[in-house]
Amino acid sequence: MSAAPTSTVRPDQKRFIRQEAAKLFARQGYHATGVEDISRAVGLGRGALYHHIGSKEQLLFEISRLGLDELFEDTEGVLADPELDAAGRLRAMSRVLMNNLYDNLAALTVYFREVDLMSPKYRRLLVRQRAGYEAIWRGVIADGVAAGEFAPVDPVIVKGMLGMHNYAYLWIRQNGRLSPDELADVFCTVLLDGLRGHRPRD
């Protein structure tokens, strides 16, 4: 019989629980991971664990949001840089997105695999936030078109651009051949050539 978990005080207990549960959900799947598995992983009894997570579904929702605040904050920082043209903003945003994915790989794996398992209340919140992020990319591309940097494109291109980045969760690896910044630059070389059409490079 395994020993009962012991409570350990951490500076950010809730974030630690989310990160450890994200690893379990990513490896085993949401339904295959029980509360007892999470309890053992974080060293807390069931009562103490529920005090921090509320419910297993709420924990899934909070895991799916890991890194989102940082993603929006860092992206707003890029948009606020007056030295960047539309191409420069897209390149910087691409780097921000790839680094965010790399830093929150387990949580994003859970999000992409399990989002449809959530109740409509939670799913709507996540979809709304992701739509807001997509709108930022559409706005930057529209600015580039208006400034003559980019050729006009169908707005659906944004979904393809973000899909190229987001679905890297399926194959990106820690200490892989290319860093997140390098991956972003490879993506942007292709994307920006397409957006510029026949326009010469900067």
GROMACS .gro file of C-alpha atoms in nm:
model
  202
    1MET     CA    1   0.000   0.000   0.000
    2SER     CA    2   0.141   0.341  -0.094
    3ALA     CA    3   0.196   0.605   0.168
    4ALA     CA    4  -0.062   0.881   0.201
    5PRO     CA    5   0.034   1.208   0.032
    6THR     CA    6   0.182   1.469   0.260
    7SER     CA    7   0.090   1.834   0.232
    8THR     CA    8   0.366   2.066   0.113
    9VAL     CA    9   0.332   2.444   0.118
   10ARG     CA   10   0.439   2.606  -0.209
   11PRO     CA   11   0.450   2.975  -0.306
   12ASP     CA   12   0.196   2.916  -0.583
   13GLN     CA   13   0.021   2.590  -0.494
   14LYS     CA   14  -0.256   2.630  -0.750
   15ARG     CA   15  -0.017   2.684  -1.040
   16PHE     CA   16   0.191   2.385  -0.930
   17ILE     CA   17  -0.122   2.167  -0.923
   18ARG     CA   18  -0.225   2.285  -1.269
   19GLN     CA   19   0.119   2.216  -1.413
   20GLU     CA   20   0.143   1.867  -1.264
   21ALA     CA   21  -0.214   1.780  -1.363
   22ALA     CA   22  -0.143   1.908  -1.715
   23LYS     CA   23   0.144   1.661  -1.746
   24LEU     CA   24  -0.083   1.377  -1.633
   25PHE     CA   25  -0.370   1.477  -1.864
   26ALA     CA   26  -0.129   1.516  -2.158
   27ARG     CA   27   0.028   1.176  -2.096
   28GLN     CA   28  -0.275   0.971  -1.990
   29GLY     CA   29  -0.577   1.165  -2.111
   30TYR     CA   30  -0.834   1.353  -1.903
   31HIS     CA   31  -1.075   1.065  -1.844
   32ALA     CA   32  -0.797   0.816  -1.769
   33THR     CA   33  -0.653   1.040  -1.497
   34GLY     CA   34  -0.824   1.016  -1.161
   35VAL     CA   35  -0.822   1.263  -0.876
   36GLU     CA   36  -0.613   1.014  -0.681
   37ASP     CA   37  -0.345   1.031  -0.954
   38ILE     CA   38  -0.333   1.409  -0.923
   39SER     CA   39  -0.332   1.388  -0.543
   40ARG     CA   40  -0.026   1.163  -0.548
   41ALA     CA   41   0.154   1.376  -0.805
   42VAL     CA   42   0.121   1.696  -0.602
   43GLY     CA   43   0.154   1.545  -0.255
   44LEU     CA   44  -0.186   1.656  -0.126
   45GLY     CA   45  -0.478   1.464   0.021
   46ARG     CA   46  -0.808   1.467  -0.169
   47GLY     CA   47  -0.966   1.723   0.064
   48ALA     CA   48  -0.676   1.966   0.031
   49LEU     CA   49  -0.664   1.909  -0.345
   50TYR     CA   50  -1.034   1.988  -0.391
   51HIS     CA   51  -0.984   2.303  -0.185
   52HIS     CA   52  -0.745   2.424  -0.454
   53ILE     CA   53  -0.911   2.295  -0.772
   54GLY     CA   54  -1.286   2.314  -0.702
   55SER     CA   55  -1.364   2.030  -0.943
   56LYS     CA   56  -1.182   1.819  -1.198
   57GLU     CA   57  -1.354   1.999  -1.487
   58GLN     CA   58  -1.264   2.338  -1.342
   59LEU     CA   59  -0.904   2.216  -1.322
   60LEU     CA   60  -0.921   2.115  -1.690
   61PHE     CA   61  -1.047   2.464  -1.779
   62GLU     CA   62  -0.772   2.634  -1.578
   63ILE     CA   63  -0.507   2.412  -1.737
   64SER     CA   64  -0.639   2.507  -2.081
   65ARG     CA   65  -0.584   2.873  -1.990
   66LEU     CA   66  -0.224   2.829  -1.871
   67GLY     CA   67  -0.004   3.076  -2.056
   68LEU     CA   68  -0.294   3.270  -2.211
   69ASP     CA   69  -0.251   3.580  -1.996
   70GLU     CA   70   0.121   3.586  -2.074
   71LEU     CA   71   0.049   3.534  -2.444
   72PHE     CA   72  -0.182   3.835  -2.459
   73GLU     CA   73   0.048   4.051  -2.247
   74ASP     CA   74   0.357   3.973  -2.456
   75THR     CA   75   0.163   4.022  -2.780
   76GLU     CA   76   0.036   4.361  -2.663
   77GLY     CA   77   0.398   4.454  -2.598
   78VAL     CA   78   0.480   4.375  -2.960
   79LEU     CA   79   0.188   4.583  -3.085
   80ALA     CA   80   0.299   4.877  -2.874
   81ASP     CA   81   0.646   4.890  -3.034
   82PRO     CA   82   0.643   5.193  -3.270
   83GLU     CA   83   0.957   5.074  -3.450
   84LEU     CA   84   0.790   4.766  -3.598
   85ASP     CA   85   0.608   4.758  -3.930
   86ALA     CA   86   0.341   4.494  -3.995
   87ALA     CA   87   0.598   4.234  -4.108
   88GLY     CA   88   0.808   4.299  -3.799
   89ARG     CA   89   0.506   4.266  -3.573
   90LEU     CA   90   0.407   3.935  -3.731
   91ARG     CA   91   0.758   3.800  -3.692
   92ALA     CA   92   0.772   3.909  -3.326
   93MET     CA   93   0.422   3.773  -3.259
   94SER     CA   94   0.524   3.443  -3.416
   95ARG     CA   95   0.820   3.419  -3.179
   96VAL     CA   96   0.600   3.503  -2.881
   97LEU     CA   97   0.350   3.234  -2.982
   98MET     CA   98   0.611   2.962  -3.038
   99ASN     CA   99   0.784   3.036  -2.708
  100ASN     CA  100   0.449   3.035  -2.528
  101LEU     CA  101   0.364   2.697  -2.680
  102TYR     CA  102   0.707   2.561  -2.589
  103ASP     CA  103   0.678   2.684  -2.230
  104ASN     CA  104   0.321   2.551  -2.187
  105LEU     CA  105   0.340   2.240  -2.404
  106ALA     CA  106   0.158   2.003  -2.168
  107ALA     CA  107  -0.125   2.251  -2.107
  108LEU     CA  108  -0.174   2.323  -2.477
  109THR     CA  109  -0.168   1.953  -2.557
  110VAL     CA  110  -0.452   1.913  -2.307
  111TYR     CA  111  -0.640   2.210  -2.455
  112PHE     CA  112  -0.627   2.087  -2.815
  113ARG     CA  113  -0.717   1.729  -2.722
  114GLU     CA  114  -0.979   1.787  -2.455
  115VAL     CA  115  -1.152   2.121  -2.521
  116ASP     CA  116  -1.462   1.949  -2.664
  117LEU     CA  117  -1.505   1.754  -2.339
  118MET     CA  118  -1.578   2.071  -2.144
  119SER     CA  119  -1.923   2.196  -2.064
  120PRO     CA  120  -2.054   2.476  -2.293
  121LYS     CA  121  -1.985   2.741  -2.026
  122TYR     CA  122  -1.611   2.670  -2.015
  123ARG     CA  123  -1.579   2.595  -2.385
  124ARG     CA  124  -1.739   2.928  -2.481
  125LEU     CA  125  -1.496   3.121  -2.262
  126LEU     CA  126  -1.196   2.952  -2.420
  127VAL     CA  127  -1.327   2.990  -2.774
  128ARG     CA  128  -1.393   3.361  -2.710
  129GLN     CA  129  -1.039   3.415  -2.584
  130ARG     CA  130  -0.884   3.229  -2.876
  131ALA     CA  131  -1.101   3.427  -3.117
  132GLY     CA  132  -0.974   3.748  -2.960
  133TYR     CA  133  -0.618   3.638  -3.022
  134GLU     CA  134  -0.696   3.548  -3.382
  135ALA     CA  135  -0.845   3.895  -3.428
  136ILE     CA  136  -0.512   4.051  -3.330
  137TRP     CA  137  -0.337   3.866  -3.614
  138ARG     CA  138  -0.611   3.966  -3.860
  139GLY     CA  139  -0.567   4.327  -3.755
  140VAL     CA  140  -0.191   4.324  -3.814
  141ILE     CA  141  -0.238   4.170  -4.159
  142ALA     CA  142  -0.506   4.428  -4.243
  143ASP     CA  143  -0.264   4.704  -4.136
  144GLY     CA  144   0.002   4.556  -4.364
  145VAL     CA  145  -0.238   4.547  -4.657
  146ALA     CA  146  -0.345   4.906  -4.593
  147ALA     CA  147   0.020   5.018  -4.578
  148GLY     CA  148   0.105   4.840  -4.903
  149GLU     CA  149   0.337   4.590  -4.731
  150PHE     CA  150   0.116   4.291  -4.808
  151ALA     CA  151  -0.098   4.184  -5.100
  152PRO     CA  152  -0.469   4.151  -5.019
  153VAL     CA  153  -0.552   3.803  -4.886
  154ASP     CA  154  -0.864   3.618  -4.779
  155PRO     CA  155  -0.904   3.652  -4.398
  156VAL     CA  156  -0.916   3.273  -4.367
  157ILE     CA  157  -0.536   3.276  -4.413
  158VAL     CA  158  -0.507   3.369  -4.044
  159LYS     CA  159  -0.651   3.034  -3.941
  160GLY     CA  160  -0.390   2.859  -4.150
  161MET     CA  161  -0.110   3.073  -4.009
  162LEU     CA  162  -0.211   3.006  -3.650
  163GLY     CA  163  -0.267   2.639  -3.727
  164MET     CA  164   0.090   2.615  -3.853
  165HIS     CA  165   0.208   2.743  -3.514
  166ASN     CA  166  -0.042   2.579  -3.281
  167TYR     CA  167  -0.022   2.228  -3.417
  168ALA     CA  168   0.350   2.222  -3.354
  169TYR     CA  169   0.238   2.081  -3.017
  170LEU     CA  170   0.217   1.745  -3.196
  171TRP     CA  171   0.586   1.732  -3.281
  172ILE     CA  172   0.786   2.000  -3.101
  173ARG     CA  173   1.036   1.863  -2.850
  174GLN     CA  174   1.238   2.005  -2.566
  175ASN     CA  175   1.596   2.064  -2.685
  176GLY     CA  176   1.495   1.996  -3.045
  177ARG     CA  177   1.706   2.085  -3.348
  178LEU     CA  178   1.551   2.432  -3.376
  179SER     CA  179   1.468   2.670  -3.091
  180PRO     CA  180   1.120   2.826  -3.070
  181ASP     CA  181   1.259   3.151  -3.215
  182GLU     CA  182   1.420   2.964  -3.503
  183LEU     CA  183   1.101   2.773  -3.575
  184ALA     CA  184   0.906   3.100  -3.578
  185ASP     CA  185   1.155   3.251  -3.822
  186VAL     CA  186   1.128   2.951  -4.055
  187PHE     CA  187   0.749   2.982  -4.051
  188CYS     CA  188   0.760   3.356  -4.110
  189THR     CA  189   0.997   3.331  -4.404
  190VAL     CA  190   0.728   3.132  -4.586
  191LEU     CA  191   0.432   3.330  -4.451
  192LEU     CA  192   0.574   3.675  -4.524
  193ASP     CA  193   0.680   3.578  -4.877
  194GLY     CA  194   0.322   3.472  -4.938
  195LEU     CA  195   0.172   3.786  -4.786
  196ARG     CA  196   0.398   4.011  -4.989
  197GLY     CA  197   0.298   3.845  -5.315
  198HIS     CA  198   0.528   3.982  -5.585
  199ARG     CA  199   0.651   4.269  -5.369
  200PRO     CA  200   1.027   4.273  -5.304
  201ARG     CA  201   1.156   4.186  -4.959
  202ASP     CA  202   1.256   4.461  -4.718
   0.00000   0.00000   0.00000
